[in-house]
XYZ file of C-alpha atoms in Angstrom:
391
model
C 0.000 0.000 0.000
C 3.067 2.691 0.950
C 3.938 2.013 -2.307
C 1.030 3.107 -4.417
C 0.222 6.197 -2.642
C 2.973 8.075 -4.188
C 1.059 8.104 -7.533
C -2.019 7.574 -6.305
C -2.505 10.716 -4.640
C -1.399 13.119 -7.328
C -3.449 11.409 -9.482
C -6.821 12.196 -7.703
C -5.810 15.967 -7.838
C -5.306 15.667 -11.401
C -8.659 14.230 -11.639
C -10.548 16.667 -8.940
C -8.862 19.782 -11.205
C -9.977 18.788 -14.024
C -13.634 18.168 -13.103
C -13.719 21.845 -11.734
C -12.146 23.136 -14.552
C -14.861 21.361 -16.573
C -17.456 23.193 -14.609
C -16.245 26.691 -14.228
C -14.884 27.583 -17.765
C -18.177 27.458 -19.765
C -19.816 29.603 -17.284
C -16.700 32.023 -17.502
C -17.458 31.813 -20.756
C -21.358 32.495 -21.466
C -20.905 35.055 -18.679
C -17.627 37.542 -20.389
C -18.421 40.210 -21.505
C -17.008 41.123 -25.115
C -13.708 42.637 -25.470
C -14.034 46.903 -25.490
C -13.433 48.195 -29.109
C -9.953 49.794 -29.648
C -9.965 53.137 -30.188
C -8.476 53.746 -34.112
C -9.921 50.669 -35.384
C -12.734 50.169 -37.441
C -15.339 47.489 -37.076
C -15.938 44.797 -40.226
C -17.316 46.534 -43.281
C -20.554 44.701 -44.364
C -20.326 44.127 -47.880
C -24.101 44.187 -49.886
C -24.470 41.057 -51.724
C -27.335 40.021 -53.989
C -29.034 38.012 -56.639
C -27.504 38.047 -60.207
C -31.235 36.967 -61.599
C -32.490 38.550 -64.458
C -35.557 39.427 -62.222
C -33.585 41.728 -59.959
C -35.112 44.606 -62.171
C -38.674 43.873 -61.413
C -40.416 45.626 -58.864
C -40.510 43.791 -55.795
C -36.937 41.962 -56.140
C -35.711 39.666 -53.495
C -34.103 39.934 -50.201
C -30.729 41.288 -50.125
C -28.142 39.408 -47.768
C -25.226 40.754 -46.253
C -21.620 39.376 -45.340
C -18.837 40.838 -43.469
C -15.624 41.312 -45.211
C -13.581 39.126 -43.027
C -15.761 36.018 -43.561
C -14.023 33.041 -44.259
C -14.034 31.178 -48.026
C -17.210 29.394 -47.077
C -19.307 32.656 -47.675
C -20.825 32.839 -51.157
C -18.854 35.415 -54.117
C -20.201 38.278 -55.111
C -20.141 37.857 -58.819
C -19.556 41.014 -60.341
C -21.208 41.614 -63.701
C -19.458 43.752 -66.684
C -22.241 45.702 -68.703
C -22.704 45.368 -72.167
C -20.899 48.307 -74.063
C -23.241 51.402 -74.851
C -22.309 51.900 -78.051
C -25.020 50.159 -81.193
C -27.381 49.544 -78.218
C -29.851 51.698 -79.937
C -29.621 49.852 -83.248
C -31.259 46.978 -81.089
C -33.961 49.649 -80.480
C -34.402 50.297 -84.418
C -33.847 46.490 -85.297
C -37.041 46.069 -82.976
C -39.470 48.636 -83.992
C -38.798 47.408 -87.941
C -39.562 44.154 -87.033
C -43.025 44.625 -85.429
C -44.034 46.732 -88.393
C -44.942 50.230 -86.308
C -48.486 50.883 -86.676
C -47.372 54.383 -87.146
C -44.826 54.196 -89.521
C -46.586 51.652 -91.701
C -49.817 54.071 -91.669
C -48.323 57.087 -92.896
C -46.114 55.573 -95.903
C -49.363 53.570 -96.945
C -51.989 56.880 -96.903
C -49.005 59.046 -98.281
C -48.101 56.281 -101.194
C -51.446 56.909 -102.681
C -51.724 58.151 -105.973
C -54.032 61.155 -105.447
C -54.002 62.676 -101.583
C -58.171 63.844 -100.661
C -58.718 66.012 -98.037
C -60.023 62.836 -96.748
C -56.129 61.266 -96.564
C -54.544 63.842 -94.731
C -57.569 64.134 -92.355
C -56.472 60.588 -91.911
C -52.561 61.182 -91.970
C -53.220 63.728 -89.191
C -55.513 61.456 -87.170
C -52.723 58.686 -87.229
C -50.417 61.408 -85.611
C -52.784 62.311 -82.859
C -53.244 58.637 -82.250
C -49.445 58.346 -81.454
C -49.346 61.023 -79.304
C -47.365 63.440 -81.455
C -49.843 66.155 -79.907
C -51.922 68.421 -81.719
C -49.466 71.313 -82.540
C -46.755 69.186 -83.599
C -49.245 66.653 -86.215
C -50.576 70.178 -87.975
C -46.913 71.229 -88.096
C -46.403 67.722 -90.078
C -49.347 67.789 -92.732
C -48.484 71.391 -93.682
C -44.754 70.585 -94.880
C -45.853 67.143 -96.111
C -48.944 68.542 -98.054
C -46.583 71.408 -99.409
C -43.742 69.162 -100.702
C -46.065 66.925 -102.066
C -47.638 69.415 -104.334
C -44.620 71.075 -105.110
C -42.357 67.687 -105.861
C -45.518 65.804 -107.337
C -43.659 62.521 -105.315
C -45.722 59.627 -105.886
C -42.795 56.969 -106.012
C -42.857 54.805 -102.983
C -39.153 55.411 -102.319
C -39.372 58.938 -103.007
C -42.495 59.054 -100.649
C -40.393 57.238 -97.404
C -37.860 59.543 -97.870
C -39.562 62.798 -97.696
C -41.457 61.669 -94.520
C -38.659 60.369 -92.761
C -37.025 64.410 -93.752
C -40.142 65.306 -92.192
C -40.275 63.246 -88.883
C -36.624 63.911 -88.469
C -37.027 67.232 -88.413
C -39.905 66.909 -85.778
C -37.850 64.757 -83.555
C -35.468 67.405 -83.451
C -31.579 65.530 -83.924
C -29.886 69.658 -82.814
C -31.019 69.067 -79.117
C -28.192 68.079 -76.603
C -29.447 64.494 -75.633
C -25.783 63.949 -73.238
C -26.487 62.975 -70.134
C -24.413 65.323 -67.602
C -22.393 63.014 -65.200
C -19.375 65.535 -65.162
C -18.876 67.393 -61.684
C -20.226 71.104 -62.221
C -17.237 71.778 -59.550
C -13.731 70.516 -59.091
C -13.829 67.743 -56.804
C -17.445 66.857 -56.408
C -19.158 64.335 -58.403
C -21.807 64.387 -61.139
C -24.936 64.583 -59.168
C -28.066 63.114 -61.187
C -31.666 63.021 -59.462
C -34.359 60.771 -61.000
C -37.957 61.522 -60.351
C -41.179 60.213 -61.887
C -44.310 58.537 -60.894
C -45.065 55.377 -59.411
C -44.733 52.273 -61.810
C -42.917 54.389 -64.165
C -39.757 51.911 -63.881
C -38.051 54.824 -62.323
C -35.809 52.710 -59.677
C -35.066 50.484 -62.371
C -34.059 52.962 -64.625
C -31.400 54.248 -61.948
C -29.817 50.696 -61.739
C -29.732 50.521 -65.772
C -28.420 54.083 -65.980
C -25.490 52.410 -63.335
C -24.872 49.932 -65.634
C -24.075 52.161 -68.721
C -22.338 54.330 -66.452
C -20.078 51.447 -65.290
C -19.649 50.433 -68.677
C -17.746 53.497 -69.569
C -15.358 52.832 -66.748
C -16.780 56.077 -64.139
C -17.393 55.335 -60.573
C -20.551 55.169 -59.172
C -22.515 55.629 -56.104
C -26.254 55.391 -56.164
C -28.437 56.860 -52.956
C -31.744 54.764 -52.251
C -33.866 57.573 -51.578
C -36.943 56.028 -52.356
C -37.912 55.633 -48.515
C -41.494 54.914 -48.468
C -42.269 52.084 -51.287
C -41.315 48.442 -49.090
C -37.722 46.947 -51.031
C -37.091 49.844 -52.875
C -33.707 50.371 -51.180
C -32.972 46.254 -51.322
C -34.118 46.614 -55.132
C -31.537 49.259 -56.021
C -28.489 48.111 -53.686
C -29.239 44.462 -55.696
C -28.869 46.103 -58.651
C -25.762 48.114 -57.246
C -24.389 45.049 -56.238
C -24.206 43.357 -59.566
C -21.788 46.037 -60.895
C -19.809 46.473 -57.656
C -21.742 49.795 -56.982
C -22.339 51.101 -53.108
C -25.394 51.938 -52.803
C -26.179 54.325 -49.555
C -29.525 53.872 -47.795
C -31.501 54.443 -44.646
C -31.988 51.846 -41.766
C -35.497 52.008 -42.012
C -38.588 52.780 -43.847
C -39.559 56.289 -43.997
C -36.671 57.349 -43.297
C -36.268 61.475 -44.423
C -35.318 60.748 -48.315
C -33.363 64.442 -48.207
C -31.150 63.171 -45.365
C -30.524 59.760 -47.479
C -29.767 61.819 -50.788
C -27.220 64.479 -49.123
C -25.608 61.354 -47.424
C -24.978 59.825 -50.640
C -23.305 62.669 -52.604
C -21.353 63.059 -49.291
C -20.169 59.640 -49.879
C -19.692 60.307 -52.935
C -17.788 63.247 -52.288
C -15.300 61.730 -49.834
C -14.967 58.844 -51.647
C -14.017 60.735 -55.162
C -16.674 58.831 -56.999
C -17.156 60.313 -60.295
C -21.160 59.906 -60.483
C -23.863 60.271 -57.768
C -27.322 58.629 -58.999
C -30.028 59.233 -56.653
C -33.515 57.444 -56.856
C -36.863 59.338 -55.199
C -39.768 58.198 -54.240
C -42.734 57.739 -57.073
C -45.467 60.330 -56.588
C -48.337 62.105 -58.586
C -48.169 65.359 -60.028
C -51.259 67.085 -57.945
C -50.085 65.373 -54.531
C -49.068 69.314 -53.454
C -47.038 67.767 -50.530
C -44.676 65.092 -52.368
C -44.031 67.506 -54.883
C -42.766 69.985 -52.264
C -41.071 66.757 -50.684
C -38.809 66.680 -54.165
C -38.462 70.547 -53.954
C -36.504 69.445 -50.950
C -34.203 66.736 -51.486
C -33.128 69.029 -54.158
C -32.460 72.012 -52.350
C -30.661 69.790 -49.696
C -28.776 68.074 -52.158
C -27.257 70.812 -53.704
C -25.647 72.619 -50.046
C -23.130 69.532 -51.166
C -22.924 69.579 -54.660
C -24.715 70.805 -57.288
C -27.286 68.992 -59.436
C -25.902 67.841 -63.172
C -28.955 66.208 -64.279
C -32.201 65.919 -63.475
C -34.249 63.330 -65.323
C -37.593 62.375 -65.594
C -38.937 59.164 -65.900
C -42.073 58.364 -68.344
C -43.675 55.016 -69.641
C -43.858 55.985 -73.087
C -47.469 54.019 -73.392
C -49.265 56.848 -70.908
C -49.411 58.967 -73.282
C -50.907 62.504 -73.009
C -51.222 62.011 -69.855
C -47.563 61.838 -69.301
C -47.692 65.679 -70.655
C -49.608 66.872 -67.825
C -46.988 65.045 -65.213
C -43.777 66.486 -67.563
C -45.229 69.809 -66.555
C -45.599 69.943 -63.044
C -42.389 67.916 -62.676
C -40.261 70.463 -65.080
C -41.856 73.191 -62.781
C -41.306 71.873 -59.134
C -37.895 70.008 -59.466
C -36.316 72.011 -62.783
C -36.525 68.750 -65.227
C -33.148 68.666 -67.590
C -33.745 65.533 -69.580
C -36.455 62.946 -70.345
C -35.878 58.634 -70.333
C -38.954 56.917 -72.118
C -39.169 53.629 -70.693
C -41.463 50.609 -72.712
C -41.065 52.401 -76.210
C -39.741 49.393 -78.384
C -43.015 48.201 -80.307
C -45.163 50.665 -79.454
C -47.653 52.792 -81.678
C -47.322 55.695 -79.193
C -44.044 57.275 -80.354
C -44.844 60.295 -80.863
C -44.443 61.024 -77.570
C -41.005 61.781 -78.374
C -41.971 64.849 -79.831
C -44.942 65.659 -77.645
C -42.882 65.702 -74.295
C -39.850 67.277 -75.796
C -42.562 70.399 -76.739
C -44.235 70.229 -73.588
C -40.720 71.352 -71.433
C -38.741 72.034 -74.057
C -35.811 69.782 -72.841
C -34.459 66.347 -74.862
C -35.399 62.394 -74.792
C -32.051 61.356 -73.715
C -32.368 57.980 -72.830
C -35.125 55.042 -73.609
C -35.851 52.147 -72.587
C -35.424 49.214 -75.039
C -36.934 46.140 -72.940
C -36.656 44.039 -69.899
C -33.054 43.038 -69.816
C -30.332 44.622 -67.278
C -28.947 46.633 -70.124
C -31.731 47.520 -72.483
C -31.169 51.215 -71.689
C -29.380 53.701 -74.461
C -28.958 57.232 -75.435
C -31.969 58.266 -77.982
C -30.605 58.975 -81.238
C -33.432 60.833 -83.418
C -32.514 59.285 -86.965
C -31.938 55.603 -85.729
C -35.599 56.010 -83.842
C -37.257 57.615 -87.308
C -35.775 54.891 -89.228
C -37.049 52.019 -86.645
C -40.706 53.523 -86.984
C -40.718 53.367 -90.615
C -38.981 50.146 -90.962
C-alpha cells in the first residue's frame, strides 16, 4: 500500500482539477463580456451582396443578404457583372421597332403612297399622328410641310415618298437638341450629381440601376443613394442592382426614413470617396399630390448645399401617353426637369411622344428604354428612332 500512494494521490488531484475546470470555464465563458473596441480601429465593413437573376429589375426583387468582409471562403462570391458596351445599343432599339411593323410608320407611308391625296387622306394622316401622341401642334406642323412638298415635288414613287417623310419626322424629332447625359462634376472635386424623379410604376428605380450599368460600362465610378424611402424593397431593389456592378449603394436603416437626409448622405459619400457619379432614386409620386411635390423641392435644395445637381431626369412610360404631358409639366416646374428617359417604347404605336414631351418642357429624350433586360437602356438617337418607326 506505501507504495502506491505516491502516484495515487497526485493522481486524484489531477482528476478533482480537471472536473472543476470542466465546470467553471463554460460559465466564464457564457458570462464575459465582449472585449471593449480599440480606439483607431474600425469594425468589419458589411459588404451588400445580392441576386444576379435577371428578375432583380422587377419591382418587388428579393431579399438582399449581407456578409462581413472578413468572412471566411465558405461565404458565397459576389459575382460582379461587366455591362454590355453602350455603343449600337440603340440599333437593337431600331432592329425592334422594324420588325413589329410600327403601326405608325406603316400608316403614314401607306396613306401618303397613294396616288391622289383627298382632303379625306390627310384628315387621316393627321388622325394617325394624334393617335401616337405626337400632340396636336406638332401633327398640324407635319401635314403642312408634307402637303406642301407633295404638291410642289408631285412625289408619288414609294421610295421617293419614305424619304420625304422620314425628312419630315426627323425634323420633328429634333436631332440639334443636346441628348448627353451630364455626369461631369459642375465643380472641381465633387461628383456628377443626377436626381431621377417620376411617378409610381414608371420603372423609375429600375431605370437608376440601368443608368449604373451604362455608367459602369464606360469605366466612371458610381454611387447610387436609395432615396426612395417609403415604397417596401425599394432600397434592397436598387443596392441588388448596385451590387451586380460592384456599386455602393447608400440607404436608410429604415422605412420612412427622411429621403433628403438619405440623398445628401450619398453625394457626401460620394464626395469623400471621389466617386465620379452620384445617382439618386426618389420616391414615385403624382403630379397634384401638393405635398410630395414639395417633398422633391426638398431633397433638391438639400442636395445641392453639397454639390450641385448635373442632371435631373424624368422618368415616363412611353405608353401613358398625353397624360404623361400633364406630369412632364408639373415635374419640369417643381424640381427644374433637364432631360427625359422613355421607358417601354420598343413596339409601341405611341411614339410620338417623343416629340410631344420634348414640346411640352422644351428639354431632350435622352435615354429610352429598349426592354426588360439589365442593359436595355441607351442614349436616344433621333434618326436611328425615325428609321425604326418606318422600318
Amino acid at each position: 500500500m506505501t507504495d502506491v500512494l505516491p502516484w495515487l494521490i497526485p493522481l486524484l488531484v489531477v482528476v478533482v482539477l480537471g472536473a472543476v475546470a470542466a465546470l467553471l470555464v463554460p460559465r466564464m465563458r457564457r458570462g464575459t463580456p465582449p472585449p471593449p473596441p480599440v480606439e483607431g480601429v474600425e469594425r468589419p465593413t458589411v459588404v451588400s451582396t445580392g441576386s444576379t437573376d435577371e428578375g432583380a429589375g422587377d419591382e418587388g426583387a428579393g431579399e438582399v443578404s449581407t456578409r462581413s468582409s472578413d468572412e471566411g471562403d465558405g461565404a458565397p462570391a459576389v459575382v460582379v457583372e461587366r455591362p454590355e458596351p453602350v455603343a449600337g445599343r440603340f440599333v437593337r432599339l431600331r432592329d425592334r421597332l422594324a420588325r413589329s411593323g410600327s403601326p405608325l410608320g406603316a400608316r403614314l407611308l401607306a396613306v401618303l403612297s397613294r396616288d391622289h391625296l383627298t382632303e379625306d387622306d390627310w384628315d387621316e394622316l393627321e388622325e394617325t399622328l394624334l393617335l401616337a401622341d405626337v400632340g396636336a401642334g406638332p401633327a398640324g406642323e407635319l401635314i403642312d410641310a408634307l402637303r406642301t412638298r407633295v404638291r410642289v415635288q408631285g412625289v408619288s414613287d414609294p421610295a421617293a415618298v419614305r424619304a420625304l417623310l422620314r425628312e419630315e419626322l426627323i425634323a420633328l424629332v429634333d436631332p440639334t437638341m443636346d441628348r448627353e447625359v451630364r455626369t461631369d462634376g459642375a465643380e472641381p472635386g465633387t461628383p456628377g450629381v443626377v436626381l431621377v424623379v417620376g411617378v409610381n410604376g414608371t420603372g423609375k428605380t429600375t431605370t437608376v440601376g440601368k443608368l449604373a450599368r451604362v455608367l459602369v460600362a464606360e469605366d466612371k465610378s458610381v454611387v447610387l443613394g436609395a432615396a426612395d424611402t417609403f415604397r417596401a424593397a425599394a432600397a434592397d431593389q436598387l443596392q441588388t442592382w448596385g451590387s451586380r456592378v460592384g456599386v455602393h449603394t447608400v440607404r436608410a436603416d429604415r422605412d420612412g426614413a427622411d429621403p433628403a437626409a438619405v440623398a445628401f448622405d450619398a453625394v457626401k459619400h460620394g464626395k469623400a470617396t471621389g466617386a465620379d457619379v452620384v445617382l439618386v432614386d426618389t420616391a414615385g409620386r403624382l403630379q397634384n399630390k401638393a405635398g410630395l411635390m414639395d417633398e422633391l423641392g426638398k431633397i433638391t435644395r438639400v442636395v445641392t448645399r453639397e454639390a450641385p445637381l448635373t442632371e435631373v431626369l424624368l422618368v415616363l412610360d412611353a405608353t401613358t401617353g398625353q397624360n404623361g404631358m400633364q406630369q412632364a409639366r408639373v415635374f419640369g416646374e417643381v424640381a427644374g426637369v433637364t432631360g427625359i428617359v422613355l421607358t417601354k417604347l420598343d413596339g409601341t404605336a405611341k411614339g410620338g411622344i417623343v416629340v410631344a414631351v420634348q414640346r411640352a418642357l422644351g428639354v431632350p429624350v435622352k435615354l429610352v428604354g429598349l426592354g426588360e433586360g439589365p442593359d436595355d437602356l441607351a442614349p436616344f438617337d433621333a434618326e436611328q428612332f425615325v428609321d425604326g418607326i418606318l422600318g
